[in-house]
């Protein structure tokens, strides 16, 4: 796109933008472009050369003016397009529930959506205040809604926001999958091409949900893992990572009978600036440092962390490492929770465990041990939640679904309650989480996992790496030969496909390469199994080095 075309699009954008903040920002950028500022011109072209793509993760992007950013114009168009999709696919008057978290503009985007849904003739229900994503997913099913929208960017950087979409009915409250994403995107594009935002019908005739929705979620989630009748002396630390988890979590803790946690006070209240972390993601280096400090000071036994919208769970335990604490991997937590759920489901006809193809194959070993079905899906809970007969599902990126009868998405709060139950039961037997991990290895095999994650500024680099791996497939990673390779873009007709490369090695190890669906990252997942924990971790270290050597050839 030329700078002149970008200027023309920006001026048309200004004419329909209802937000004074982004209007002022764009006006200043246009003035810099007019003065010959080349960096401003490049910025303007980047903002208007394309539209922020609506996909199976909905929308997610930086909060700025422009069609390739998150703002009130884009959200208004998305709401109007989604309303049209629902009217096309739902008999009668569609019902849609809208939730929002504590990020910048989340409430504004949610209110815009409620007004546009109501203006289009839908029954719109707005949750009463900022609440966790799992509460919205729960509300879609509780209220028998046809759809749900959650305004959140989850654990993305502070300047991002997003728009996550769920479907009721036959989809049972799961996130959208193809072809719904493409159909919704087509309706959004039609709105953007034919209607200015001020011309979109709006109405204040929407409902604000009462506290009964949250009350029902609290009761259902507390029942996931009530405290042992004898009580527990567990000392644990909790952080909400500047997100919306604590209010809801605190009520559930009390109802489930657990002692109140020691709080990371600097991170307990919602704050869209996320002032104590570079990235509000428990997986990121340094994000849990304040939790570790609080746990050391309190002599705690456990750390529980939610991400900002509380759909993810991180767990840390005392360890003989620098600082005295280590965060468990998503696979370690997922395998322990899967083991707990599998024991409870053993003997249930049709019951299954499910995880994404980048998560530990150890869950399959658990399913086999207890006579349960096992499903390996594409990445994302939009796929995991649809696994037939699922009683537990997880993804290595700290996502767990422990209560699929009430929520069809990852839920960091119910997973936390389930983990508190697991830890409390172990303590009653004189065992620690570390003991449980050792027992898992002895029972099912010693599985280890790792990840190489490359964050990029230029997204085209990810495409070049994936294309290069397809053009010249690796024949070995270090001294471990590639026994077989799969390209999921070439998946058989009728099965889900994705931009994923999977390599099975002669040692029995596995490597999976894929672009992140929510961040500018290339992710490489490493999985190994050996006769001892030491051997499996040594194999992961060798695979890690080999993968980094290979990726360095693309830089």
XYZ file of C-alpha atoms in Angstrom, residues 72 76 79-80 83 96 98 107-122 124-126 163 200-207:
35
model
C -13.836 0.956 18.902
C -18.191 -2.128 16.478
C -20.171 -6.866 16.845
C -22.402 -5.919 13.922
C -24.933 -10.172 15.098
C -25.587 -13.352 23.423
C -20.831 -10.345 26.925
C -15.490 -2.356 29.433
C -15.855 0.159 26.590
C -15.628 -2.578 23.954
C -18.081 -4.768 25.889
C -20.609 -1.941 26.212
C -20.278 -1.049 22.522
C -20.963 -4.695 21.693
C -24.006 -4.913 23.975
C -25.479 -1.757 22.413
C -24.889 -2.982 18.861
C -26.254 -6.464 19.579
C -29.368 -4.890 21.129
C -29.644 -2.435 18.242
C -29.602 -5.360 15.811
C -32.532 -6.949 17.647
C -30.613 -9.550 19.653
C -27.904 -9.001 24.840
C -26.794 -9.770 28.413
C -23.796 -7.890 29.808
C -12.397 -10.256 21.330
C -24.890 1.067 12.963
C -28.117 0.742 14.976
C -27.539 0.933 18.733
C -29.790 0.449 21.703
C -29.540 0.605 25.492
C -32.171 -2.134 25.663
C -29.757 -4.764 26.906
C -29.764 -6.601 30.238
